[in-house]
Coordinates of C-alpha atoms in Angstrom, one line a residue:
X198 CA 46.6 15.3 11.0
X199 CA 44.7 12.8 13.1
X200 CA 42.1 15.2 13.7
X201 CA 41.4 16.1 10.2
X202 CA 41.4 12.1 9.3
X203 CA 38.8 12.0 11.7
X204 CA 37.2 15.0 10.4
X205 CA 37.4 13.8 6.6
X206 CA 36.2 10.1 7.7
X207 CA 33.0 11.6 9.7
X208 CA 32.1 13.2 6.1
X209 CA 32.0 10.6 4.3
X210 CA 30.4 8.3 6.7
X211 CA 27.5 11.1 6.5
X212 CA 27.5 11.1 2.4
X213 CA 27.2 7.1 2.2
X214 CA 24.7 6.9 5.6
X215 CA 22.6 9.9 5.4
X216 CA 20.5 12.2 2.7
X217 CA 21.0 15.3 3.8
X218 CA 17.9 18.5 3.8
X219 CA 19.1 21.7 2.6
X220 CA 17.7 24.4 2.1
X221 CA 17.8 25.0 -1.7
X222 CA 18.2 21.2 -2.4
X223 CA 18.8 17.7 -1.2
X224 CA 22.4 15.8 -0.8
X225 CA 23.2 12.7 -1.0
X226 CA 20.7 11.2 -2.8
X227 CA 22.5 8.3 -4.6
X228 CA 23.9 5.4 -2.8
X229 CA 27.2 5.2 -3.6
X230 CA 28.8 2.5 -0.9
X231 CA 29.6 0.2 -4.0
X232 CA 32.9 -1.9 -3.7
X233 CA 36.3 0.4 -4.1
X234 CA 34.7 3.3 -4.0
X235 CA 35.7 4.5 -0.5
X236 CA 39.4 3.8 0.6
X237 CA 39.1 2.3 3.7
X238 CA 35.9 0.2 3.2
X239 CA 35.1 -2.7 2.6
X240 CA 31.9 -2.4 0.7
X241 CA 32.1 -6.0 -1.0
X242 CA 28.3 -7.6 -0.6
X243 CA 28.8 -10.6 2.2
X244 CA 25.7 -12.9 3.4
X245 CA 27.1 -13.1 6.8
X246 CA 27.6 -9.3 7.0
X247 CA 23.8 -8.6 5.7
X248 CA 22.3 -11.0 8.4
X249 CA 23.7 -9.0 11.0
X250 CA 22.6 -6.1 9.6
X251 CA 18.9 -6.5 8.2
X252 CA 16.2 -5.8 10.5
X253 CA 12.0 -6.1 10.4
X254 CA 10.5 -4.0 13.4
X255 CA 6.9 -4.4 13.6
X256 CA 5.4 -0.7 14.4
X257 CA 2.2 -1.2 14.1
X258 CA -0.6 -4.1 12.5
X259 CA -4.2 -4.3 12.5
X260 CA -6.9 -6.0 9.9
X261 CA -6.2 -3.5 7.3
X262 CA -3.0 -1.5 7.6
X263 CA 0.9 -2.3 8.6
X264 CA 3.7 -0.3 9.4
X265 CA 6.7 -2.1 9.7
X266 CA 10.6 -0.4 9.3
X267 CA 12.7 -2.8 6.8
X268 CA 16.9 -1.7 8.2
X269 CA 20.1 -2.1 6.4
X270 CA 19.0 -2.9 2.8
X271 CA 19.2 -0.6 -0.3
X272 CA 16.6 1.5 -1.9
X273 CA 16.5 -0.3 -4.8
X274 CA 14.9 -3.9 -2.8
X275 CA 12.8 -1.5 -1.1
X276 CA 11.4 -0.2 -4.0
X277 CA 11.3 -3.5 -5.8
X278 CA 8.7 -4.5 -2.8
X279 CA 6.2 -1.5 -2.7
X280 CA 6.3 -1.9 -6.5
X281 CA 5.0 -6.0 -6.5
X282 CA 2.6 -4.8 -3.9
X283 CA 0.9 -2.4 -6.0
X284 CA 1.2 -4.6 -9.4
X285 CA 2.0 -8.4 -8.9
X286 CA 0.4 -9.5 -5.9
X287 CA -2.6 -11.3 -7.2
X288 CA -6.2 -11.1 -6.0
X289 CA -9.8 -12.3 -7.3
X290 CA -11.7 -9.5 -9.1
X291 CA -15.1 -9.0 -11.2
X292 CA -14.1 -9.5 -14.7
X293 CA -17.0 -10.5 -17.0
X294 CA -20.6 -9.0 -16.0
X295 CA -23.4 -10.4 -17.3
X296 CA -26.1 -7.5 -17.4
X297 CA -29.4 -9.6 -18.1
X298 CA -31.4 -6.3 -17.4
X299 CA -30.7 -2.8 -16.3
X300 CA -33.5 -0.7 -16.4
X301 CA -31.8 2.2 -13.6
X302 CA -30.5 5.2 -14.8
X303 CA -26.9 4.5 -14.8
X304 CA -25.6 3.0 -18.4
X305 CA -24.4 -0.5 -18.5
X306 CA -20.5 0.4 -19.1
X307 CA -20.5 2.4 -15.9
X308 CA -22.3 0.2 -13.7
X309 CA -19.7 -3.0 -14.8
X310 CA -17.0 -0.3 -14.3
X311 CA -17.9 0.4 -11.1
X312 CA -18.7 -3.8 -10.0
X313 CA -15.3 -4.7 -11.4
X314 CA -13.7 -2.1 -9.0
X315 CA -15.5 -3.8 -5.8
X316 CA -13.2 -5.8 -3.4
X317 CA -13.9 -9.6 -3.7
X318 CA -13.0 -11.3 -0.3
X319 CA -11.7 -14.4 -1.5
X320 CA -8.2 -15.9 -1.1
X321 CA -6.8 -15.7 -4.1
X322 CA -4.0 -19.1 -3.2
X323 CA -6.7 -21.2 -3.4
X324 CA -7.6 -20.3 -7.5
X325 CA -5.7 -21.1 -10.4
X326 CA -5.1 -18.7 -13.4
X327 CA -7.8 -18.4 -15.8
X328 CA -5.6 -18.1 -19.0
X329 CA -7.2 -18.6 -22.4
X330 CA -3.9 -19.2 -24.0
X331 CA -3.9 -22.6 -22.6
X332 CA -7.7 -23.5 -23.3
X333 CA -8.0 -22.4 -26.3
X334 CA -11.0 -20.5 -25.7
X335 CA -12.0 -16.9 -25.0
X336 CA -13.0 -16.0 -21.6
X337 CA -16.4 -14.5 -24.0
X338 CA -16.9 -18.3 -25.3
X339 CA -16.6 -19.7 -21.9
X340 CA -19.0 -18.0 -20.0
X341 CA -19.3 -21.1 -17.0
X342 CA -15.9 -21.1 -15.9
X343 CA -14.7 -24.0 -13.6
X344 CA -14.6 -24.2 -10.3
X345 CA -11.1 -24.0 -10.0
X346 CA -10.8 -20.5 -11.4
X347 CA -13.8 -18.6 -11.4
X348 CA -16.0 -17.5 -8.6
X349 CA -19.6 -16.7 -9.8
X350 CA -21.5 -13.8 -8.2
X351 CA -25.2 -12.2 -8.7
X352 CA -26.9 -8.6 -8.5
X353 CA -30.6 -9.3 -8.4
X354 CA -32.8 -6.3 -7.1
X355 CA -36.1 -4.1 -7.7
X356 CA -37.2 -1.4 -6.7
X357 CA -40.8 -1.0 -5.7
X358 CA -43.4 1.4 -3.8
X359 CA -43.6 1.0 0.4
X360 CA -47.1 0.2 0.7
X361 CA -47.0 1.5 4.4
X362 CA -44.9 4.6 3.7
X363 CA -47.1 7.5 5.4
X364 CA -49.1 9.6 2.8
X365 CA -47.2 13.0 3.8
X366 CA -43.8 11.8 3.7
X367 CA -41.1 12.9 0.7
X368 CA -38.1 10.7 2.3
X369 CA -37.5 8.1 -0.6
X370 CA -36.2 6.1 2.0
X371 CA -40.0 5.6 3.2
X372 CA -41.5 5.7 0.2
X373 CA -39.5 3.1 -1.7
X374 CA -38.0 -0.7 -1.1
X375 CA -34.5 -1.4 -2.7
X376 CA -34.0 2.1 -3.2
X377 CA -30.7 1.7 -3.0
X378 CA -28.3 -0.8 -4.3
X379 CA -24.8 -1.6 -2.0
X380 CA -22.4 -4.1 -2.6
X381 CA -24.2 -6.0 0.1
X382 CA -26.9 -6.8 -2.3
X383 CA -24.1 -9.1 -4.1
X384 CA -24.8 -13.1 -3.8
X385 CA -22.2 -15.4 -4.2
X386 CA -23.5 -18.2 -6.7
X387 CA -21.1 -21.4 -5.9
X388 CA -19.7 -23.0 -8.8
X389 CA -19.2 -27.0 -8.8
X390 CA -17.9 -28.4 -5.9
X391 CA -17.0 -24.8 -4.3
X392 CA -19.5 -24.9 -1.8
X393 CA -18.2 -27.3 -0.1
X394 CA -14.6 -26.5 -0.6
X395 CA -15.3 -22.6 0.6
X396 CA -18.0 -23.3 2.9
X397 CA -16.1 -21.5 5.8
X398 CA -14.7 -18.8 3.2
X399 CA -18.1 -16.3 3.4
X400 CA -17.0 -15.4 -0.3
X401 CA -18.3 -11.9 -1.7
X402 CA -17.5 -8.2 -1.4
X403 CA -15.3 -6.7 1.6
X404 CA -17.8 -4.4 2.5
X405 CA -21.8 -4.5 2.3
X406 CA -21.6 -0.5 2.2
X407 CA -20.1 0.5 -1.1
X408 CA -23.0 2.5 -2.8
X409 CA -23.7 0.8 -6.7
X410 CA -27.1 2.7 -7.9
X411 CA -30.0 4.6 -6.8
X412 CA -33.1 3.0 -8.2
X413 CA -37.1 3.9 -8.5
X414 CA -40.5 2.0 -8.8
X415 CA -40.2 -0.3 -11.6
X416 CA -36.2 0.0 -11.5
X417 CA -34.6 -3.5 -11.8
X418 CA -30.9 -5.1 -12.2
X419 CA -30.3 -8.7 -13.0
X420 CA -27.0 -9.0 -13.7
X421 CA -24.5 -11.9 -12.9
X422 CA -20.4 -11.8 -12.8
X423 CA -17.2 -14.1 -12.9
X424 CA -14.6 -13.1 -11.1
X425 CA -11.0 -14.2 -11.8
X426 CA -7.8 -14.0 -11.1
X427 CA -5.3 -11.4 -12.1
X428 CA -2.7 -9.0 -11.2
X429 CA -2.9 -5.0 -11.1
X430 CA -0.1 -4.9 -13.3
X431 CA -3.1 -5.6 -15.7
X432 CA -5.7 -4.2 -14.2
X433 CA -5.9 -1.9 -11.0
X434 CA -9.2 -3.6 -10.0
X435 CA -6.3 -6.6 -9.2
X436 CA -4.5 -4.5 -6.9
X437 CA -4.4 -5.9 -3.5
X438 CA -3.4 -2.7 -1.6
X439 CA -4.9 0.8 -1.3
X440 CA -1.6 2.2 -0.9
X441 CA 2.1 1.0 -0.7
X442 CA 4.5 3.4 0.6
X443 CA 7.6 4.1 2.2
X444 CA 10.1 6.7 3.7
X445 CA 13.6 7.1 5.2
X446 CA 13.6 7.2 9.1
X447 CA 13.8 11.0 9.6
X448 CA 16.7 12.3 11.9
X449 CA 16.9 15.7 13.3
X450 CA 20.1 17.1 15.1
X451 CA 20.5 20.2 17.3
X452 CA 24.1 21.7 16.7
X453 CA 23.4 23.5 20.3
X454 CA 21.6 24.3 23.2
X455 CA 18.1 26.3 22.5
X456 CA 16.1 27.8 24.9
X457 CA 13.5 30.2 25.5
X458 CA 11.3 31.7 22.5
X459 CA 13.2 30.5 19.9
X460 CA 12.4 26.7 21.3
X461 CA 8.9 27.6 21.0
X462 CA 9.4 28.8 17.8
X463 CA 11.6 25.8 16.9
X464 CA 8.6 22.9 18.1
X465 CA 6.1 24.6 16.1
X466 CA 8.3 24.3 13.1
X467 CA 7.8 20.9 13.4
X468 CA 5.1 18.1 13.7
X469 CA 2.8 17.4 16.7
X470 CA 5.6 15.3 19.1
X471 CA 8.7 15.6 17.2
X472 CA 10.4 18.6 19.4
X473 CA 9.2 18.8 23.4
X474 CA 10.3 21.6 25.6
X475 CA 11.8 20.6 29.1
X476 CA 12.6 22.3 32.0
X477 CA 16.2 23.5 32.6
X478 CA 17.1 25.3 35.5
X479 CA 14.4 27.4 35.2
X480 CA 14.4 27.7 31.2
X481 CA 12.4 25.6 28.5
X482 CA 15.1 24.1 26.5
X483 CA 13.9 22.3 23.0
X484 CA 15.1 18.4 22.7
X485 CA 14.3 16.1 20.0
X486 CA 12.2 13.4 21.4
X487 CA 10.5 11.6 17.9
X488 CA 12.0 12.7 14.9
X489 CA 10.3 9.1 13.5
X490 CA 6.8 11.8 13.4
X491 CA 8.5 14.1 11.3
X492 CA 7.1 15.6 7.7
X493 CA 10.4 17.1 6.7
X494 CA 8.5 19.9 5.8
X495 CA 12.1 22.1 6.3
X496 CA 9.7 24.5 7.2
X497 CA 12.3 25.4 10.3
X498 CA 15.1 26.5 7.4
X499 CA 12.6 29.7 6.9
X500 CA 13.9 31.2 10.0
X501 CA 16.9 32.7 9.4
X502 CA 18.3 32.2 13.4
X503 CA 16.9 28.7 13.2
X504 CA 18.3 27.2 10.3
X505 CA 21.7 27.2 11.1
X506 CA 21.5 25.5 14.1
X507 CA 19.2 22.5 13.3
X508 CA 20.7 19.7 10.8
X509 CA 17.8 17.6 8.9
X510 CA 18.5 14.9 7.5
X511 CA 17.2 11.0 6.7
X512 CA 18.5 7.5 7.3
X513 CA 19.6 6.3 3.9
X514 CA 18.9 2.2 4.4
X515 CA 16.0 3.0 7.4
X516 CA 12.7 2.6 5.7
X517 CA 9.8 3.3 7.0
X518 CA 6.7 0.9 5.1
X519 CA 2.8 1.3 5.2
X520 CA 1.0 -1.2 3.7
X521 CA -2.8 -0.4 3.1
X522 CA -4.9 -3.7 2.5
X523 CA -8.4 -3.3 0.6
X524 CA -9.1 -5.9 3.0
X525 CA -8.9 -9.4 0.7
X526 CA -6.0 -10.0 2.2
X527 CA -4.2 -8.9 6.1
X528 CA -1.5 -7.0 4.8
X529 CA 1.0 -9.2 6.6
X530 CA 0.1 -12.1 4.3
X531 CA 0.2 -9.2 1.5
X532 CA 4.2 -8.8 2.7
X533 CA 4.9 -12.5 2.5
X534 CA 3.1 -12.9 -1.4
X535 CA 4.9 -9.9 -2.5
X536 CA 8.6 -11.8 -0.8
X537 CA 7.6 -14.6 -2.5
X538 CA 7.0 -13.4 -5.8
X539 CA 10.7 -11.2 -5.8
X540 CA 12.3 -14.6 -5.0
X541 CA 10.2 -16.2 -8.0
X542 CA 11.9 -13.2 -9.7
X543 CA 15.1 -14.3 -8.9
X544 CA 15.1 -17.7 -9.3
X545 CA 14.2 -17.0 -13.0
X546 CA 16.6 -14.6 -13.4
X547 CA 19.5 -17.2 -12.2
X548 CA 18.1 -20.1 -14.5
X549 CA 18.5 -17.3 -17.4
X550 CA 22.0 -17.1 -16.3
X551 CA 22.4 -20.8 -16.0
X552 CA 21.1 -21.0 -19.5
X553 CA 23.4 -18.5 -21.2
X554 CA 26.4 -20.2 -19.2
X555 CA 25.5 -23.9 -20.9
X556 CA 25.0 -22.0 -24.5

């Protein structure tokens, strides 16, 4: 009886922990640890309990990219964060372009399209919204701006012959000067008091090497933008990341001991490092040594003497981030903006409740 209390315990510590890989499906895919749903547990949401529980592990940063695992919170929160990444976190981008003259080959509405979807390096924190509702006036009407909420760039380039290109050449990289336009070519124009305020800031695109237009002799743009602030929610030219992603901590088990060919077998079922053979009295053996590296391909569940002896699964409230900066922002201070706009989120939502409760 105690055994199979045990037993029947284990089980459902594996249908509210784990999502289990089959291999015609996935189980336990719903999280279902919700107060009184379990006898036995106590599933009731407590602060104290939570702290304990929630960890941030730092895997990896650089100037661009984090990975970071977020432990012992639901999917729903973790989902609410990649989301605000992607949509809510605001940045400065081109929205108005002024095209004074475009004589290349490339129409206006393309060339705008593609300025507008260049990254701005400018801290968004330090610019208010630029929101017409409040003025008044259309964002057509006022072309200036202020200096409070509107950064002012310019594109001004020609293309003419190389009078010292050599006579035989055919390279247009010899014969012509401005052939080609980058987002390097891109002036920041200071508006008001701004160049004083940013005069450390180095405003203007992330990179220098983001191709805009090919140009020819006699080839000329003279065009001049305001850039803004905004959200991608509204536009993705807004959104501060390249990607937001993230995925439950993998977990492989072996139900028993495998050795010999079908442990070579069994590593190459799986990704570079996940599964290393070791030497056993004489025998390779296969252990698990990273299932963090894993695909969960399930390509291992082909083999019909394999698949019964492995047991994928994932860590349901282990997830794995990567956060993917276009570089206007490190990606850390992308993590902290998109924590700070879910507890804007909240604190609205409990003043709406506050509200009702007085009505």
């Amino acid at each position: 009886m105690t055994l199979n209390m045990a037993a029947s315990r284990g089980n459902v510590d594996e249908i509210r922990d784990r999502v289990i890989l089959g291999e015609f499906g996935v189980k336990n895919v719903h999280t279902t640890d919700f107060p009184g749903n379990y006898p036995g547990y106590d599933d009731m949401w407590d602060l104290k309990k939570f702290k304990e529980n929630f960890k941030i592990n730092i895997i990896h940063s650089d100037e661009t990219t984090l990975e970071f695992d977020m432990i012992g919170i639901d999917a729903a929160i973790a989902n609410a964060f990649r989301r605000i990444l992607l949509a809510e976190v605001p940045t400065m981008a081109i929205e108005k372009a002024f095209i004074y003259n475009n004589t290349s080959i490339i129409q206006d509405e393309i060339l705008a399209q593609r300025l507008g979807l260049v990254p701005i390096k400018a801290d968004p924190r330090l610019f208010e919204y630029r929101n017409p509702a409040q003025t008044g006036v259309s964002l057509s009407e006022d072309q200036e701006g202020t200096e409070i909420d509107t950064i002012q760039l310019e594109l001004k380039v020609k293309c003419s012959r190389n009078p010292r290109a050599p006579k035989d050449s055919s390279d247009p990289k010899e014969l012509y000067l401005n052939h080609m336009v980058y987002s390097g070519d891109i002036k920041w124009v200071p508006v008001g008091n701004q160049a004083d305020v940013f005069a450390d800031a180095k405003i203007g695109p992330v990179h220098d090497d983001i191709l805009l237009a090919q140009l020819r002799p006699g080839h000329e743009l003279d065009i001049v933008m305001h850039c803004v602030k905004g959200i991608g929610k509204d536009h993705a030219k807004f959104s501060p990341v390249a990607t937001a992603s993230y995925r439950l901590l993998p977990e492989i088990t072996l139900l028993e001991t495998i050795e010999g060919e079908k442990a070579e077998r069994l590593q190459r079922c799986f990704s570079p490092g996940v599964i290393e053979l070791v030497n056993v009295n004489g025998k390779q053996v296969a252990k698990v040594v990273n299932s963090r590296l894993d695909t969960c391909s399930r390509e291992v569940l082909r083999h019909e003497d394999l698949k019964n002896v492995v047991k994928l699964g994932r860590v349901r409230d282990h997830f794995i981030f990567s956060v993917e900066s276009t570089g206007i922002l490190p990606p850390e201070v992308l993590v902290s903006e998109s924590i700070k706009v879910l507890i804007g989120k909240c604190n609205k939502f409990l003043a709406a409740l506050d509200a009702t409760d007085k009505e």
